[in-house]
Coordinates of C-alpha atoms in Angstrom, one line a residue:
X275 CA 25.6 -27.2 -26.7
X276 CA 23.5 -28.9 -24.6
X277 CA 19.6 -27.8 -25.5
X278 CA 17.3 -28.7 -22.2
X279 CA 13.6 -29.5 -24.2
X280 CA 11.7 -30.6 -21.2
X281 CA 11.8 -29.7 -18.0
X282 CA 12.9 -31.9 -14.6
X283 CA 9.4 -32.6 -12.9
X284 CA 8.9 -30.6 -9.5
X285 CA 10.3 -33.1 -7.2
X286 CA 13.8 -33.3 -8.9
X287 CA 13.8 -29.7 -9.6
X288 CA 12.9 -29.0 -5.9
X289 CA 16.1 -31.2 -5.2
X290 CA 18.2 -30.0 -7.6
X291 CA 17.7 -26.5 -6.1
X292 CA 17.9 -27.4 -2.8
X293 CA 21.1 -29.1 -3.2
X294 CA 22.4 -26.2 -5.1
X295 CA 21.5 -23.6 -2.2
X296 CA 23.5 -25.4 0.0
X297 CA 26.7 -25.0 -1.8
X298 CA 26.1 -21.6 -3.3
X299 CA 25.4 -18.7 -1.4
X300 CA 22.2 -16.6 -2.7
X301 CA 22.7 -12.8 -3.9
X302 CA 20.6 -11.8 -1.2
X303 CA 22.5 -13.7 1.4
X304 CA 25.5 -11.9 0.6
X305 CA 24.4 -8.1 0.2
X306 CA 21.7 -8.4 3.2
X307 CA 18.9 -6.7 4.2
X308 CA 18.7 -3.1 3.7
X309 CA 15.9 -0.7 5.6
X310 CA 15.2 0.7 2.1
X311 CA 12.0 -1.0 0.6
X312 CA 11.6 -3.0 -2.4
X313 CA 14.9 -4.9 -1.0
X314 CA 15.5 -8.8 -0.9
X315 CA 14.0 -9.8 2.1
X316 CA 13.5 -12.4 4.2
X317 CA 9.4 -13.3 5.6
X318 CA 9.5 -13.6 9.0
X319 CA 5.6 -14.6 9.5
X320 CA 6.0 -18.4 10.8
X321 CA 2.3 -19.0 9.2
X322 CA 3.9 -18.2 5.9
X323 CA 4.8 -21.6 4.7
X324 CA 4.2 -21.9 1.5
X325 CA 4.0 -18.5 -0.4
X326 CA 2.9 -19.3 -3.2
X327 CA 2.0 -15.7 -5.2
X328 CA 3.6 -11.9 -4.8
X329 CA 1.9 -8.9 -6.0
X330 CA 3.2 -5.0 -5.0
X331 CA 0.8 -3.3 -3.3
X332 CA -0.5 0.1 -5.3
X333 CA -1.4 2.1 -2.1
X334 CA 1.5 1.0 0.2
X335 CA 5.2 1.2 -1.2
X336 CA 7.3 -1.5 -0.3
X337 CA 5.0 -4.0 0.8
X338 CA 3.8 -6.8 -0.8
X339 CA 0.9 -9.1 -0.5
X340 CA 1.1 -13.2 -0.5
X341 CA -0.8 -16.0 0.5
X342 CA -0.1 -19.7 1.4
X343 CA -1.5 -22.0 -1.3
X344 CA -3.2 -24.4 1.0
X345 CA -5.1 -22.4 3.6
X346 CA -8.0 -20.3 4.8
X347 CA -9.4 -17.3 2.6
X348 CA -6.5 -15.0 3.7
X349 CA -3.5 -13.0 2.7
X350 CA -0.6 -11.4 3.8
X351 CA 0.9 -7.9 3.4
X352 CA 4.7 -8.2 4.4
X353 CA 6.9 -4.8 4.8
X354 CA 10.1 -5.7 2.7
X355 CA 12.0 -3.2 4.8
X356 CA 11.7 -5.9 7.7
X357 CA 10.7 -9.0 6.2
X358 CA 7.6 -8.4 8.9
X359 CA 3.8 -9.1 8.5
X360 CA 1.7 -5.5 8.6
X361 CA -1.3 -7.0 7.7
X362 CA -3.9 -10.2 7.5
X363 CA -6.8 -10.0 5.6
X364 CA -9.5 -12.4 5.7
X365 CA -11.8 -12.5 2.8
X366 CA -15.6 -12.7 3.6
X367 CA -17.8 -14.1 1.4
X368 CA -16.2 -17.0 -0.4
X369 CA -15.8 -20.8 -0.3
X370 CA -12.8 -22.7 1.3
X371 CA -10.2 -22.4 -0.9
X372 CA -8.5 -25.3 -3.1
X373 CA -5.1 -24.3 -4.2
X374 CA -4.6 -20.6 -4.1
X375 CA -1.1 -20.2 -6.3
X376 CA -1.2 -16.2 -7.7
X377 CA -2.0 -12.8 -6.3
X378 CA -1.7 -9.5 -8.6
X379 CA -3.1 -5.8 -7.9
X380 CA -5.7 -4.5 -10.8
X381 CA -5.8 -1.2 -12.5
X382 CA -9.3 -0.8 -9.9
X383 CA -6.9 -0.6 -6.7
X384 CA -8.5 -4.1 -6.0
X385 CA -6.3 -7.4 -5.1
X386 CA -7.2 -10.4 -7.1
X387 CA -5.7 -14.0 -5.8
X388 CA -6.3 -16.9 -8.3
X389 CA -7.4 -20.6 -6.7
X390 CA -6.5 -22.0 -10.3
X391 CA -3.8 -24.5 -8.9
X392 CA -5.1 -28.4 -9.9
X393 CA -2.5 -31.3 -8.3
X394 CA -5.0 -33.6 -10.1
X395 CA -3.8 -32.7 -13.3
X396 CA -6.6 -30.9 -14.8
X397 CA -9.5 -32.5 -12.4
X398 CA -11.5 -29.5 -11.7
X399 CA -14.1 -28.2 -14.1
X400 CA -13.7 -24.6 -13.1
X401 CA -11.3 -22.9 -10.6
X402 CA -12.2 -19.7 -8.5
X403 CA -10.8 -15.7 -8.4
X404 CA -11.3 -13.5 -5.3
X405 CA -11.0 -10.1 -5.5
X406 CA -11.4 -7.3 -2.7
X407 CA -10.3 -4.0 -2.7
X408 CA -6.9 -2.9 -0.9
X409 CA -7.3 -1.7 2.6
X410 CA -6.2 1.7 2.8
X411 CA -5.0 0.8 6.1
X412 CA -2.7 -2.1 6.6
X413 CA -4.3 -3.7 9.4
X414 CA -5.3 -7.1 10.5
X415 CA -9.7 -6.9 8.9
X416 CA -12.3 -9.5 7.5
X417 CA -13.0 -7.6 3.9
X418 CA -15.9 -8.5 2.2
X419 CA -14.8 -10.5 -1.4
X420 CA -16.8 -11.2 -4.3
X421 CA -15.4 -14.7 -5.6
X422 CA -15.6 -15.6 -9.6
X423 CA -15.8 -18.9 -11.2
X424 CA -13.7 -19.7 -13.9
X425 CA -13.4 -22.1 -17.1
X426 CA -11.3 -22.2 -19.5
X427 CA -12.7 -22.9 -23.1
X428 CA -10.9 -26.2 -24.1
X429 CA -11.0 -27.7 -20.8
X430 CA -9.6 -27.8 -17.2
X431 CA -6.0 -26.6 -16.9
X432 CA -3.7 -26.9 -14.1
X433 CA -2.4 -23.0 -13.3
X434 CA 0.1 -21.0 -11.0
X435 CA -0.1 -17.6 -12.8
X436 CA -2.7 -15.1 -12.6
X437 CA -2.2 -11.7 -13.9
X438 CA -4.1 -8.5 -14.4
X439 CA -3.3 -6.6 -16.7
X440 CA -2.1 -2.6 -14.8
X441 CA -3.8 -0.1 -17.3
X442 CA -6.6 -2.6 -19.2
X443 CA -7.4 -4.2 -16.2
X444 CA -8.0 -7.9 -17.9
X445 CA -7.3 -11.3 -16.0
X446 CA -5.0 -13.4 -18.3
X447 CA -4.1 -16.9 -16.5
X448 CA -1.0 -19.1 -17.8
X449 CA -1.8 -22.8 -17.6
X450 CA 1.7 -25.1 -15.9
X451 CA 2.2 -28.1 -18.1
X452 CA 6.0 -30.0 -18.6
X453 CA 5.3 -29.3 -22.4
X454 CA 4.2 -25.9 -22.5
X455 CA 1.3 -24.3 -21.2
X456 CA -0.9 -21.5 -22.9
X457 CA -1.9 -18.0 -21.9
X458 CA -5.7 -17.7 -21.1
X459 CA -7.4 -14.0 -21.4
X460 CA -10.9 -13.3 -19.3
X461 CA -13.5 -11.5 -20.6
X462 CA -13.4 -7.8 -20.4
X463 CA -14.9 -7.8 -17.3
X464 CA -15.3 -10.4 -14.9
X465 CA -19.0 -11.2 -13.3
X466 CA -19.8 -13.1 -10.5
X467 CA -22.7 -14.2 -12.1
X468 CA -22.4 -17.3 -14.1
X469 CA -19.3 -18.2 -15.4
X470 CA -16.2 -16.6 -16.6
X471 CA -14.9 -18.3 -20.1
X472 CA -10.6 -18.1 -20.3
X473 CA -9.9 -18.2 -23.8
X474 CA -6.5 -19.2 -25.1
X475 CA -4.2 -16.8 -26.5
X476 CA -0.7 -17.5 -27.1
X477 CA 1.7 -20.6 -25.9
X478 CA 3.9 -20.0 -23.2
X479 CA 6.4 -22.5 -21.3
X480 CA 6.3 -23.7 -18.2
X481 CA 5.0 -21.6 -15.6
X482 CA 4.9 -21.1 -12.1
X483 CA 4.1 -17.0 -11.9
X484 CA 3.8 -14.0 -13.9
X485 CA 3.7 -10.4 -13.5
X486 CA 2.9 -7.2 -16.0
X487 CA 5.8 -4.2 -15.4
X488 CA 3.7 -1.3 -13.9
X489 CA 3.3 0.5 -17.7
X490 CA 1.7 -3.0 -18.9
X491 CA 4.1 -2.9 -21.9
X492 CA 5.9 -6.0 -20.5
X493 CA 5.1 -9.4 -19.2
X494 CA 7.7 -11.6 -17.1
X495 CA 6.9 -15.1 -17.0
X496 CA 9.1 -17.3 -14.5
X497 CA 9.4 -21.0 -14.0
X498 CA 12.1 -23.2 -11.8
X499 CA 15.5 -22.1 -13.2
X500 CA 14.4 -19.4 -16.0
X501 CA 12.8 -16.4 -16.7
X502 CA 11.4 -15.0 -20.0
X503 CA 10.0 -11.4 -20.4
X504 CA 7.3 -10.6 -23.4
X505 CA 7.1 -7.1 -25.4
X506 CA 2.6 -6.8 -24.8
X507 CA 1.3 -5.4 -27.4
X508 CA -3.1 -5.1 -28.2
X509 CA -3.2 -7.4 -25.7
X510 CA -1.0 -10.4 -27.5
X511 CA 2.2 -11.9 -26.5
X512 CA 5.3 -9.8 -28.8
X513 CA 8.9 -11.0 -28.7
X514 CA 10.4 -12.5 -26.1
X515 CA 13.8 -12.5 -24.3
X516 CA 15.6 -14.0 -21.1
X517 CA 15.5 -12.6 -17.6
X518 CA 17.9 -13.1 -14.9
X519 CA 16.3 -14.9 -12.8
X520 CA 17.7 -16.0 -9.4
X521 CA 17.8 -19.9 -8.2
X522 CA 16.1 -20.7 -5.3
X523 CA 14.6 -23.8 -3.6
X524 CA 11.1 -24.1 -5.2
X525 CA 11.0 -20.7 -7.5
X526 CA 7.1 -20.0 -7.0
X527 CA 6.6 -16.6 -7.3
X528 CA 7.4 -13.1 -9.3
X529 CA 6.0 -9.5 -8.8
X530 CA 7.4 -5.9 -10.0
X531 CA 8.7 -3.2 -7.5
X532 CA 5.9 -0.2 -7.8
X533 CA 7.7 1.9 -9.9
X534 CA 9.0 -0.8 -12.1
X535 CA 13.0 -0.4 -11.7
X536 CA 13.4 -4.2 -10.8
X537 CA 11.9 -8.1 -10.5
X538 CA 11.4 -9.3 -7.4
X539 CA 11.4 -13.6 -7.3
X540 CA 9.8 -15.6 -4.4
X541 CA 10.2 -18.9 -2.9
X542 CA 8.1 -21.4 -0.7
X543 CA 9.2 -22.4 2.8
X544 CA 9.6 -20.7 6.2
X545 CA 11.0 -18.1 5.9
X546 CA 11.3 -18.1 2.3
X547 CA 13.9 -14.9 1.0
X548 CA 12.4 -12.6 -1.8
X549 CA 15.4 -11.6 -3.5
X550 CA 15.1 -8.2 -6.0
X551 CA 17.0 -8.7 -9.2
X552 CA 17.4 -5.0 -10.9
X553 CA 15.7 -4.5 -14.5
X554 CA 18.2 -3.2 -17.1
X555 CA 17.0 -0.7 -19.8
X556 CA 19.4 -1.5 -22.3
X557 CA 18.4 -5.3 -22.4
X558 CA 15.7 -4.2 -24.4
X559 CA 13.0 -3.5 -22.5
X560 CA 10.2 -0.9 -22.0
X561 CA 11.3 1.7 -19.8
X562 CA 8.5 1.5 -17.2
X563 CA 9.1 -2.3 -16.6
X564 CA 11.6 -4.4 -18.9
X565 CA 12.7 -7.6 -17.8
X566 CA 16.2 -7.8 -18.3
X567 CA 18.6 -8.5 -15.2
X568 CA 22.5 -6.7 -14.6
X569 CA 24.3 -9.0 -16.9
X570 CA 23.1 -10.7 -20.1
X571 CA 21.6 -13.7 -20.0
X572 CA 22.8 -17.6 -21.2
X573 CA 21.0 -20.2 -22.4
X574 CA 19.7 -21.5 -19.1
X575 CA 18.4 -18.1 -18.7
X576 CA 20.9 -17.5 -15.7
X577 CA 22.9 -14.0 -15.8
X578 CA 26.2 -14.8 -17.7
X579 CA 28.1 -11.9 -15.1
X580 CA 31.2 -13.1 -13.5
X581 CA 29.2 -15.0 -10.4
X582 CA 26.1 -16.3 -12.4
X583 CA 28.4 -18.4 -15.1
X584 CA 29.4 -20.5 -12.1
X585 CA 25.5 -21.3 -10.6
X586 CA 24.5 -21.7 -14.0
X587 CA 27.3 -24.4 -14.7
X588 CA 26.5 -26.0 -11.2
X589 CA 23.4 -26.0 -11.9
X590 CA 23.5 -27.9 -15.7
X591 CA 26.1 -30.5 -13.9
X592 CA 24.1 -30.7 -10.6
X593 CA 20.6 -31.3 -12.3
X594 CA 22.7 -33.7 -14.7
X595 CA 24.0 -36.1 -11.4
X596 CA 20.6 -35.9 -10.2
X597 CA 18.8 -36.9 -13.3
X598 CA 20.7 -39.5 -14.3
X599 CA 21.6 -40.9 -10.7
X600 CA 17.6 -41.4 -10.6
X601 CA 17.6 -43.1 -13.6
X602 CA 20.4 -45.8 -13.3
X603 CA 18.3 -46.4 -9.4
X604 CA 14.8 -46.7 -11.7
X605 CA 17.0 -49.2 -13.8
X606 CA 18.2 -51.2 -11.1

C-alpha cells in the first residue's frame, strides 16, 4: 500500500484533475440536471469565475450563496434548480476585499464570507469577516455589512475555510498548509470593535472548505482529492472518518443541503458544476448531517462503489505520471 503523506501543491493538483475530467465523465454529467433543488448543478452566471465558498441559504431552499475570491464586496445567490443567479448582493460598508475564499450561514439568519485567503504565505497580519443579514427577498440590493478584523494568536495563517457553527453560532477558521493546518475558534461573539483573536484548537489537514451538518453534530472538512467528516462534540474536533468526495478540476468548495440529507462539493471556473453527493446514515454519522457518501470509502478517500474504484485508481496512477514526469524535467 501506497501511503500519500504530503499533498501535490495546487498547480499539479489543478493538473492532475484537469487531466482526469477529461477522460472520466463526472457523476453529475451523467445523471443531469433535475428541476428538484439541492441537485448537482451547473452556474450559469458568466461573472462567476472563480467560486471560491458555498453556503445553503436558511430562508430560501435550494439556493446557495457564493462569491468569486478576487472581486468587489459581493455575492451570489444561485437557484440549484437552474444553475441560474436570483440574486447579487453588494455589501456596504466595508474595504475592498483581498481574497474572499469561504461563505457560511449563522445560527443569527446572517451570511458571513471570510477574506482570510493569503497567496503570500502568511503576509497579512490580520484578515477580515463580513457579515449581513440574509435578504428575505432574493433580489439584486446594496446591504449594509458590518466587517470584523481578524488575528489569529500565533501568527498569520493562510485560510480557505470559514465556518459558523449552526446552533452555537461560533466562527471557527481552518488554516491551508501542505503539512497540516489547524482549526482556529473566535471568541464567543465577534465585535467590530478592535480585534478578533482566533485561537487554535485542534489539527486538521489540508483544507480548502468546511461546512457544519445543519444539527452542528458534524463537521466536513474537504481538500483536493479527499474529504474527512468530524463527530463535534463541546465545541472540539471527535473522531474522524472519510467522505466521498467527488473529483473535480480545482475542489474549492463544500456546503450542506438545508435539511442535511447530502454534501454538496464546488469547483472554480466558468461554469463550474456543484455536484450533491448523498450522506449515508449507516457510515456513522449523526442523523441530521453525517458525512458519509453511497459507498464506503478507500484510502484516497474516494467511494470504493463499483465506478469510484476506477477514478480513484486513475487518479493514484495519473497524479503518479504527473509527479514524477515533472521531476525527471526538474532533473534534466
Amino acid at each position: 500500500m501506497v501511503k500519500v503523506t504530503r499533498p501535490f501543491p495546487r498547480p499539479l493538483a489543478t493538473a492532475v484533475a484537469a487531466a482526469l475530467l477529461a477522460l472520466v465523465p463526472a457523476a453529475g454529467a451523467v445523471a443531469g440536471t433535475t428541476a428538484d433543488p439541492d441537485r448537482t448543478f451547473r452556474m450559469t452566471d458568466p461573472r462567476i469565475t472563480e467560486s471560491s465558498g458555498l453556503a445553503a441559504s436558511r430562508a430560501h431552499p435550494g439556493v446557495y450563496w457564493t462569491h468569486n475570491d478576487q472581486d468587489r464586496p459581493r455575492v451570489f445567490a444561485v437557484d440549484s434548480r437552474t444553475g441560474e443567479t436570483v440574486a447579487t448582493i453588494t455589501l456596504r460598508g466595508v474595504g475592498e476585499p483581498r481574497d474572499m475564499e469561504a461563505i457560511s450561514v449563522g445560527a443569527d439568519g446572517a451570511v458571513y464570507v471570510g477574506d482570510i485567503g493569503d497567496n503570500l504565505g502568511g503576509g497579512w497580519d490580520h484578515v477580515w469577516i463580513y457579515r449581513f443579514p440574509e435578504p428575505k427577498r432574493l433580489a439584486d440590493a446594496t446591504v449594509d455589512a458590518t466587517q470584523f478584523t481578524v488575528k489569529y494568536a500565533d501568527g498569520p495563517r493562510d485560510a480557505e475555510a470559514l465556518m459558523v457553527h449552526p446552533v452555537t453560532g461560533r466562527v471557527y477558521i481552518a488554516s491551508k498548509n501542505e503539512d497540516g493546518g489547524g482549526l482556529y475558534e473566535g471568541p464567543a461573539e465577534l465585535t467590530p470593535d478592535g480585534t478578533n483573536t482566533f485561537t487554535r484548537v485542534g489539527e486538521v489537514p489540508w483544507v480548502t472548505d468546511g461546512a457544519f451538518s445543519p444539527d452542528g453534530r458534524e463537521l466536513v472538512l474537504r481538500s483536493y482529492f479527499s474529504a474527512r467528516g468530524y463527530a463535534w462534540r463541546n465545541g472540539r474536533l471527535g473522531a474522524d472518518h472519510r467522505v466521498r468526495a467527488p473529483i473535480q478540476g480545482q475542489s474549492e468548495s463544500v456546503s450542506y443541503t438545508l435539511d442535511g440529507s447530502a454534501l454538496m462539493f464546488g469547483t472554480e471556473g466558468t461554469r463550474s458544476e456543484v455536484e450533491r453527493v448523498d450522506v449515508k446514515e449507516s457510515d456513522g454519522s449523526s442523523g441530521g448531517g453525517g458525512a458519509g457518501g453511497s459507498g464506503s470509502a478507500g484510502e484516497d478517500g474516494v467511494g470504493t462503489d463499483g465506478g469510484n474504484i476506477t477514478i480513484g485508481a486513475v487518479v493514484l496512477i495519473g497524479a503518479a505520471v504527473l509527479f514524477f514526469g515533472f521531476r525527471r524535467r526538474g532533473g534534466s
